[in-house]
């Protein structure tokens, strides 16, 4: 395995301010403060109609098309670390620290491959699914795989690798566990279903073009709307979507860090954005050139890992200071649309959406 190379911090860009030890307070830069104020003012003005519809000019999108990754060139530098043999186009990745399992969702055949992170030379276990998984999320006891084509969510128990399928009215693309509830995003219905066991106990709707990813930041629930390129908070008690803010020009990925901030990648604007969640505010925007797309957070080491599809690279940013500091940069497999982190060891996993394998990088502390 190859270790990381410490890089100098790129010049320019706004800070990603970390909370103070006293709590979740952020210090924004002088440039960011007017921007946040303008966004909040426009949001409040738009919400004053009370109709619950899409009426605020700030968040109306003229061309509601989800951002896509920049196509990757052919690999010119050997990928860092270990590349597991190709097994199809990688759609999503997840890790399960409790069982040291790497889950790789592939489109054809529709399945999730389970690798032993302690023995990468071993053959993976293949878990067939009734439809292609759009997202795989690690939860207590295993994984949740969202299958829009099958109209269902699969619960994959680990280490047994047994599958239980829960059918839904819609095309689920994201699912998370919150206590006894399972929250499922359904973009075709512009809604979030609240499941308890196999039963739907409630539906969250509101001012969404599409419900594309559910996120948990401490006690806060949020939803990413890629068509509207915005992030909204969710009031589960009232079963409605709350306030929202624009997340760049074309939001792609999202992850939550150890400070309970939501970090998003702006694929069209080429930036990494940071939002506080209580209240929901855009705190900072940091430029990241090179076709930024996928994102994962190592909460143990406070590192944000983002993929650059235009350059076939993955970059690790230290989030502990006043602005993101580039600590690592590795060459990757072609079309690195997805990324995940093994919090136990700090290993970074990158998936090729072009069928060129799954890459595991052992990161060396700088």
Short mmCIF file of C-alpha atoms in Angstrom, two decimals:
data_model
loop_
_atom_site.label_atom_id
_atom_site.label_comp_id
_atom_site.label_asym_id
_atom_site.label_seq_id
_atom_site.Cartn_x
_atom_site.Cartn_y
_atom_site.Cartn_z
CA UNK A 1 0.00 0.00 0.00
CA UNK A 2 1.19 3.51 -0.74
CA UNK A 3 1.29 6.21 1.88
CA UNK A 4 0.01 9.74 1.41
CA UNK A 5 2.00 12.75 0.36
CA UNK A 6 1.60 15.90 2.40
CA UNK A 7 0.71 18.81 0.16
CA UNK A 8 0.82 22.51 0.69
CA UNK A 9 -2.52 24.18 1.28
CA UNK A 10 -3.90 25.66 -1.93
CA UNK A 11 -4.13 29.40 -1.95
CA UNK A 12 -7.41 31.27 -2.08
CA UNK A 13 -10.90 30.23 -1.03
CA UNK A 14 -13.02 30.81 2.02
CA UNK A 15 -12.60 29.04 5.33
CA UNK A 16 -14.50 26.01 6.53
CA UNK A 17 -14.78 27.13 10.12
CA UNK A 18 -14.70 24.44 12.80
CA UNK A 19 -16.82 24.75 15.94
CA UNK A 20 -15.34 26.13 19.09
CA UNK A 21 -14.89 23.67 21.99
CA UNK A 22 -17.85 25.26 23.75
CA UNK A 23 -20.35 24.01 21.20
CA UNK A 24 -21.57 24.24 17.63
CA UNK A 25 -20.56 27.81 16.93
CA UNK A 26 -18.84 28.74 13.70
CA UNK A 27 -16.86 31.80 12.79
CA UNK A 28 -17.38 32.85 9.21
CA UNK A 29 -15.07 34.97 7.17
CA UNK A 30 -15.99 38.62 6.41
CA UNK A 31 -16.69 37.57 2.82
CA UNK A 32 -19.04 34.78 3.85
CA UNK A 33 -21.12 36.81 6.32
CA UNK A 34 -22.87 39.09 3.77
CA UNK A 35 -23.54 36.08 1.57
CA UNK A 36 -25.19 34.20 4.41
CA UNK A 37 -27.22 37.25 5.39
CA UNK A 38 -28.48 37.70 1.85
CA UNK A 39 -29.42 34.05 1.59
CA UNK A 40 -31.33 34.10 4.86
CA UNK A 41 -33.14 37.32 3.96
CA UNK A 42 -34.19 35.97 0.59
CA UNK A 43 -35.27 32.70 2.13
CA UNK A 44 -37.44 34.39 4.75
CA UNK A 45 -38.99 36.61 2.10
CA UNK A 46 -39.79 33.60 -0.06
CA UNK A 47 -41.28 31.62 2.81
CA UNK A 48 -43.53 34.45 3.94
CA UNK A 49 -46.30 33.41 1.55
CA UNK A 50 -47.12 30.50 3.87
CA UNK A 51 -48.43 28.43 0.98
CA UNK A 52 -45.77 25.73 1.27
CA UNK A 53 -45.22 25.88 -2.48
CA UNK A 54 -42.17 26.76 -4.54
CA UNK A 55 -42.46 30.54 -4.73
CA UNK A 56 -39.14 32.04 -3.61
CA UNK A 57 -37.08 33.35 -6.51
CA UNK A 58 -33.81 32.44 -4.79
CA UNK A 59 -34.42 28.72 -5.07
CA UNK A 60 -36.30 28.45 -8.34
CA UNK A 61 -34.07 26.58 -10.78
CA UNK A 62 -34.46 27.50 -14.46
CA UNK A 63 -33.04 24.21 -15.70
CA UNK A 64 -33.78 21.53 -13.08
CA UNK A 65 -31.30 18.85 -14.14
CA UNK A 66 -29.17 17.01 -11.59
CA UNK A 67 -25.43 17.62 -11.83
CA UNK A 68 -23.39 14.82 -13.36
CA UNK A 69 -19.69 14.02 -12.96
CA UNK A 70 -17.17 15.38 -15.42
CA UNK A 71 -16.05 12.53 -17.72
CA UNK A 72 -12.64 11.18 -16.81
CA UNK A 73 -9.68 10.81 -19.16
CA UNK A 74 -7.77 7.57 -19.45
CA UNK A 75 -5.60 6.82 -16.45
CA UNK A 76 -2.09 8.17 -16.96
CA UNK A 77 -0.72 7.52 -13.45
CA UNK A 78 -1.06 4.11 -11.73
CA UNK A 79 -3.73 4.27 -9.01
CA UNK A 80 -2.43 4.39 -5.45
CA UNK A 81 -2.92 1.47 -3.08
CA UNK A 82 -4.60 -1.79 -4.05
CA UNK A 83 -7.06 -2.10 -6.91
CA UNK A 84 -9.56 -4.92 -6.51
CA UNK A 85 -10.34 -6.60 -9.80
CA UNK A 86 -13.16 -5.10 -11.84
CA UNK A 87 -16.58 -6.55 -11.17
CA UNK A 88 -18.76 -4.06 -13.03
CA UNK A 89 -19.38 -0.35 -12.83
CA UNK A 90 -19.29 0.74 -9.19
CA UNK A 91 -22.42 2.69 -8.22
CA UNK A 92 -22.02 3.08 -4.45
CA UNK A 93 -19.70 2.18 -1.58
CA UNK A 94 -20.05 1.71 2.17
CA UNK A 95 -18.06 0.25 5.03
CA UNK A 96 -19.18 -1.58 8.15
CA UNK A 97 -16.58 -1.06 10.90
CA UNK A 98 -18.16 -3.65 13.20
CA UNK A 99 -17.43 -6.50 10.77
CA UNK A 100 -14.58 -4.88 8.79
CA UNK A 101 -16.67 -5.22 5.64
CA UNK A 102 -16.48 -3.21 2.45
CA UNK A 103 -19.72 -3.11 0.46
CA UNK A 104 -19.49 -2.39 -3.27
CA UNK A 105 -22.75 -1.95 -5.19
CA UNK A 106 -22.51 -2.75 -8.91
CA UNK A 107 -25.10 -2.26 -11.60
CA UNK A 108 -24.63 -5.46 -13.61
CA UNK A 109 -25.44 -7.90 -12.25
CA UNK A 110 -27.58 -6.12 -9.65
CA UNK A 111 -25.73 -6.98 -6.47
CA UNK A 112 -23.62 -5.85 -3.55
CA UNK A 113 -20.16 -7.36 -3.23
CA UNK A 114 -18.90 -7.82 0.33
CA UNK A 115 -15.13 -7.67 0.79
CA UNK A 116 -13.21 -8.55 3.94
CA UNK A 117 -11.13 -5.44 4.69
CA UNK A 118 -8.80 -7.66 6.71
CA UNK A 119 -8.10 -9.90 3.72
CA UNK A 120 -8.49 -8.04 0.44
CA UNK A 121 -7.08 -11.03 -1.47
CA UNK A 122 -10.09 -13.15 -0.53
CA UNK A 123 -12.96 -13.52 -2.99
CA UNK A 124 -15.89 -11.24 -2.14
CA UNK A 125 -19.30 -12.56 -1.24
CA UNK A 126 -21.93 -11.58 -3.80
CA UNK A 127 -25.36 -10.57 -2.49
CA UNK A 128 -27.88 -10.58 -5.38
CA UNK A 129 -30.52 -7.85 -5.30
CA UNK A 130 -33.85 -7.57 -7.14
CA UNK A 131 -32.72 -4.25 -8.59
CA UNK A 132 -29.67 -2.04 -8.89
CA UNK A 133 -28.71 -0.20 -5.68
CA UNK A 134 -28.40 3.56 -6.01
CA UNK A 135 -26.97 3.96 -2.50
CA UNK A 136 -25.65 1.70 0.23
CA UNK A 137 -25.52 2.96 3.81
CA UNK A 138 -23.98 1.39 6.87
CA UNK A 139 -26.34 1.02 9.82
CA UNK A 140 -26.24 -0.90 13.09
CA UNK A 141 -26.33 -4.60 12.22
CA UNK A 142 -25.54 -4.24 8.55
CA UNK A 143 -26.43 -2.22 5.46
CA UNK A 144 -29.35 -0.52 3.75
CA UNK A 145 -29.45 -0.67 -0.04
CA UNK A 146 -31.86 1.64 -1.88
CA UNK A 147 -33.13 0.18 -5.17
CA UNK A 148 -35.16 2.63 -7.27
CA UNK A 149 -35.73 0.17 -10.11
CA UNK A 150 -37.16 -2.44 -7.77
CA UNK A 151 -39.14 0.07 -5.71
CA UNK A 152 -37.69 -1.33 -2.51
CA UNK A 153 -35.07 -1.05 0.21
CA UNK A 154 -32.96 -4.08 1.09
CA UNK A 155 -31.72 -4.71 4.61
CA UNK A 156 -28.50 -6.72 4.43
CA UNK A 157 -27.60 -8.25 7.79
CA UNK A 158 -23.90 -8.61 8.61
CA UNK A 159 -21.95 -10.79 8.95
CA UNK A 160 -24.61 -13.25 7.75
CA UNK A 161 -25.25 -11.42 4.46
CA UNK A 162 -28.94 -12.30 4.58
CA UNK A 163 -31.33 -9.99 2.75
CA UNK A 164 -34.77 -8.69 3.72
CA UNK A 165 -36.56 -6.59 1.10
CA UNK A 166 -39.09 -3.89 2.01
CA UNK A 167 -41.28 -2.77 -0.93
CA UNK A 168 -42.26 0.90 -1.18
CA UNK A 169 -44.58 3.05 -3.25
CA UNK A 170 -41.94 4.86 -5.29
CA UNK A 171 -38.30 4.70 -6.34
CA UNK A 172 -36.07 4.94 -3.24
CA UNK A 173 -32.55 6.31 -3.71
CA UNK A 174 -31.39 6.89 -0.12
CA UNK A 175 -32.12 5.43 3.31
CA UNK A 176 -30.81 6.01 6.83
CA UNK A 177 -31.65 4.67 10.27
CA UNK A 178 -32.72 7.06 13.05
CA UNK A 179 -33.55 5.20 16.23
CA UNK A 180 -36.40 2.85 15.36
CA UNK A 181 -37.24 4.79 12.21
CA UNK A 182 -35.90 4.21 8.73
CA UNK A 183 -36.06 7.35 6.60
CA UNK A 184 -36.26 6.74 2.85
CA UNK A 185 -35.92 9.38 0.11
CA UNK A 186 -38.24 9.00 -2.89
CA UNK A 187 -37.37 11.50 -5.63
CA UNK A 188 -40.24 10.55 -7.90
CA UNK A 189 -42.72 11.37 -5.14
CA UNK A 190 -40.74 14.35 -3.78
CA UNK A 191 -41.12 12.78 -0.35
CA UNK A 192 -39.50 10.97 2.55
CA UNK A 193 -41.17 7.86 3.93
CA UNK A 194 -40.85 7.11 7.64
CA UNK A 195 -40.75 3.36 8.24
CA UNK A 196 -41.01 1.49 11.51
CA UNK A 197 -40.16 -2.08 10.72
CA UNK A 198 -41.84 -2.80 7.40
CA UNK A 199 -44.71 -0.34 7.90
CA UNK A 200 -44.96 3.22 6.65
CA UNK A 201 -45.83 5.38 9.66
CA UNK A 202 -45.63 8.76 7.98
CA UNK A 203 -44.68 10.73 4.89
CA UNK A 204 -42.71 13.99 4.79
CA UNK A 205 -43.48 16.34 1.92
CA UNK A 206 -42.87 19.99 1.15
CA UNK A 207 -41.13 22.39 -1.19
CA UNK A 208 -38.98 19.87 -3.03
CA UNK A 209 -38.29 19.23 -6.71
CA UNK A 210 -36.75 15.89 -5.74
CA UNK A 211 -35.83 14.08 -2.50
CA UNK A 212 -32.41 12.64 -3.34
CA UNK A 213 -30.57 11.95 -0.09
CA UNK A 214 -31.48 11.88 3.59
CA UNK A 215 -28.81 13.04 6.04
CA UNK A 216 -28.51 12.86 9.83
CA UNK A 217 -26.51 15.55 11.63
CA UNK A 218 -26.86 14.82 15.33
CA UNK A 219 -30.56 15.25 16.08
CA UNK A 220 -31.18 17.13 12.84
CA UNK A 221 -32.65 15.50 9.73
CA UNK A 222 -31.94 17.04 6.33
CA UNK A 223 -32.72 16.24 2.72
CA UNK A 224 -30.70 17.01 -0.39
CA UNK A 225 -32.59 18.13 -3.49
CA UNK A 226 -30.30 17.78 -6.50
CA UNK A 227 -32.77 19.17 -9.03
CA UNK A 228 -33.22 22.30 -6.95
CA UNK A 229 -29.53 22.10 -5.93
CA UNK A 230 -30.52 22.84 -2.34
CA UNK A 231 -30.35 21.48 1.20
CA UNK A 232 -33.46 21.49 3.41
CA UNK A 233 -34.05 20.70 7.05
CA UNK A 234 -36.84 18.27 7.91
CA UNK A 235 -39.37 18.52 10.72
CA UNK A 236 -40.18 14.89 11.42
CA UNK A 237 -42.72 15.73 14.11
CA UNK A 238 -44.75 17.92 11.76
CA UNK A 239 -44.01 15.63 8.79
CA UNK A 240 -42.91 18.53 6.60
CA UNK A 241 -39.87 19.99 4.86
CA UNK A 242 -38.61 23.12 6.55
CA UNK A 243 -36.21 25.87 5.55
CA UNK A 244 -33.75 25.38 2.73
CA UNK A 245 -30.67 26.95 1.21
CA UNK A 246 -29.13 26.75 -2.24
CA UNK A 247 -26.14 24.38 -2.27
CA UNK A 248 -24.06 25.82 -5.08
CA UNK A 249 -24.74 25.59 -8.80
CA UNK A 250 -25.03 21.80 -8.98
CA UNK A 251 -24.90 19.87 -5.74
CA UNK A 252 -23.64 16.30 -6.13
CA UNK A 253 -22.55 14.56 -2.92
CA UNK A 254 -23.07 15.21 0.77
CA UNK A 255 -21.66 13.95 4.06
CA UNK A 256 -21.79 14.91 7.73
CA UNK A 257 -18.62 15.58 9.70
CA UNK A 258 -17.87 15.11 13.40
CA UNK A 259 -18.88 18.72 14.10
CA UNK A 260 -22.38 17.96 12.75
CA UNK A 261 -21.83 20.12 9.68
CA UNK A 262 -23.17 19.03 6.31
CA UNK A 263 -20.47 19.16 3.65
CA UNK A 264 -21.56 19.14 0.01
CA UNK A 265 -19.75 19.05 -3.31
CA UNK A 266 -20.79 21.54 -5.97
CA UNK A 267 -20.05 19.71 -9.22
CA UNK A 268 -20.93 22.63 -11.49
CA UNK A 269 -19.38 25.35 -9.34
CA UNK A 270 -16.27 23.37 -8.43
CA UNK A 271 -16.45 23.86 -4.69
CA UNK A 272 -16.78 22.29 -1.25
CA UNK A 273 -19.55 23.86 0.84
CA UNK A 274 -20.15 23.70 4.59
CA UNK A 275 -23.51 24.16 6.31
CA UNK A 276 -24.29 24.42 9.99
CA UNK A 277 -27.56 22.66 10.80
CA UNK A 278 -28.91 24.35 13.92
CA UNK A 279 -29.73 26.80 12.44
CA UNK A 280 -29.32 25.83 8.80
CA UNK A 281 -26.81 28.30 7.38
CA UNK A 282 -24.28 28.25 4.58
CA UNK A 283 -21.04 28.96 6.41
CA UNK A 284 -18.33 28.63 3.81
CA UNK A 285 -17.53 27.87 0.18
CA UNK A 286 -14.07 26.55 -0.73
CA UNK A 287 -13.01 26.20 -4.39
CA UNK A 288 -11.93 22.72 -5.47
CA UNK A 289 -11.00 22.55 -9.17
CA UNK A 290 -10.74 19.33 -11.14
CA UNK A 291 -14.30 18.02 -11.40
CA UNK A 292 -15.23 17.57 -7.75
CA UNK A 293 -18.00 15.00 -7.25
CA UNK A 294 -17.97 12.24 -4.59
CA UNK A 295 -17.44 12.92 -0.89
CA UNK A 296 -16.92 10.93 2.31
CA UNK A 297 -15.84 12.01 5.79
CA UNK A 298 -13.45 10.28 8.17
CA UNK A 299 -14.91 11.42 11.48
CA UNK A 300 -12.14 9.90 13.55
CA UNK A 301 -9.47 11.99 11.82
CA UNK A 302 -11.63 14.93 10.70
CA UNK A 303 -10.79 14.47 7.04
CA UNK A 304 -13.07 15.14 4.09
CA UNK A 305 -12.25 13.02 1.05
CA UNK A 306 -13.49 14.28 -2.32
CA UNK A 307 -13.04 12.77 -5.77
CA UNK A 308 -11.96 14.77 -8.82
CA UNK A 309 -13.28 12.99 -11.90
CA UNK A 310 -11.62 15.37 -14.38
CA UNK A 311 -8.21 14.46 -12.95
CA UNK A 312 -8.74 10.89 -11.67
CA UNK A 313 -7.73 11.93 -8.16
CA UNK A 314 -8.99 11.80 -4.59
CA UNK A 315 -8.05 14.60 -2.19
CA UNK A 316 -8.13 14.62 1.61
CA UNK A 317 -8.84 17.90 3.42
CA UNK A 318 -8.17 18.41 7.13
CA UNK A 319 -11.28 20.05 8.63
CA UNK A 320 -9.93 20.91 12.09
CA UNK A 321 -8.59 24.37 11.36
CA UNK A 322 -10.06 27.65 10.22
CA UNK A 323 -10.14 26.47 6.61
CA UNK A 324 -9.81 23.12 4.84
CA UNK A 325 -6.16 22.18 4.49
CA UNK A 326 -5.15 19.76 1.77
CA UNK A 327 -3.26 16.90 3.42
CA UNK A 328 -3.39 14.15 0.80
CA UNK A 329 -3.76 13.71 -2.93
CA UNK A 330 -3.76 10.31 -4.65
CA UNK A 331 -4.17 9.14 -8.26
CA UNK A 332 -7.25 6.96 -8.69
CA UNK A 333 -8.97 4.56 -11.02
CA UNK A 334 -10.82 6.11 -13.96
CA UNK A 335 -14.14 7.82 -13.33
CA UNK A 336 -13.92 7.92 -9.50
CA UNK A 337 -17.55 8.84 -8.86
CA UNK A 338 -17.83 7.25 -5.41
CA UNK A 339 -15.71 7.24 -2.28
CA UNK A 340 -15.98 5.78 1.24
CA UNK A 341 -13.82 5.67 4.36
CA UNK A 342 -13.04 2.95 6.89
CA UNK A 343 -13.08 4.97 10.12
CA UNK A 344 -11.23 2.24 12.05
CA UNK A 345 -8.10 2.35 9.94
CA UNK A 346 -8.46 5.54 7.90
CA UNK A 347 -8.35 3.60 4.64
CA UNK A 348 -10.00 5.33 1.70
CA UNK A 349 -11.99 3.39 -0.89
CA UNK A 350 -12.66 4.74 -4.39
CA UNK A 351 -14.98 3.12 -6.92
CA UNK A 352 -14.67 3.31 -10.70
CA UNK A 353 -17.93 3.96 -12.52
CA UNK A 354 -16.12 2.89 -15.70
CA UNK A 355 -15.63 -0.73 -14.69
CA UNK A 356 -11.97 -0.39 -13.75
CA UNK A 357 -12.18 -1.72 -10.22
CA UNK A 358 -12.37 -0.64 -6.60
CA UNK A 359 -9.35 1.03 -5.06
CA UNK A 360 -8.29 0.74 -1.41
CA UNK A 361 -5.70 3.23 -0.16
CA UNK A 362 -3.91 2.90 3.16
CA UNK A 363 -3.34 6.46 4.33
CA UNK A 364 -0.15 7.22 6.23
CA UNK A 365 -0.28 9.96 8.85
CA UNK A 366 1.69 13.01 7.70
#
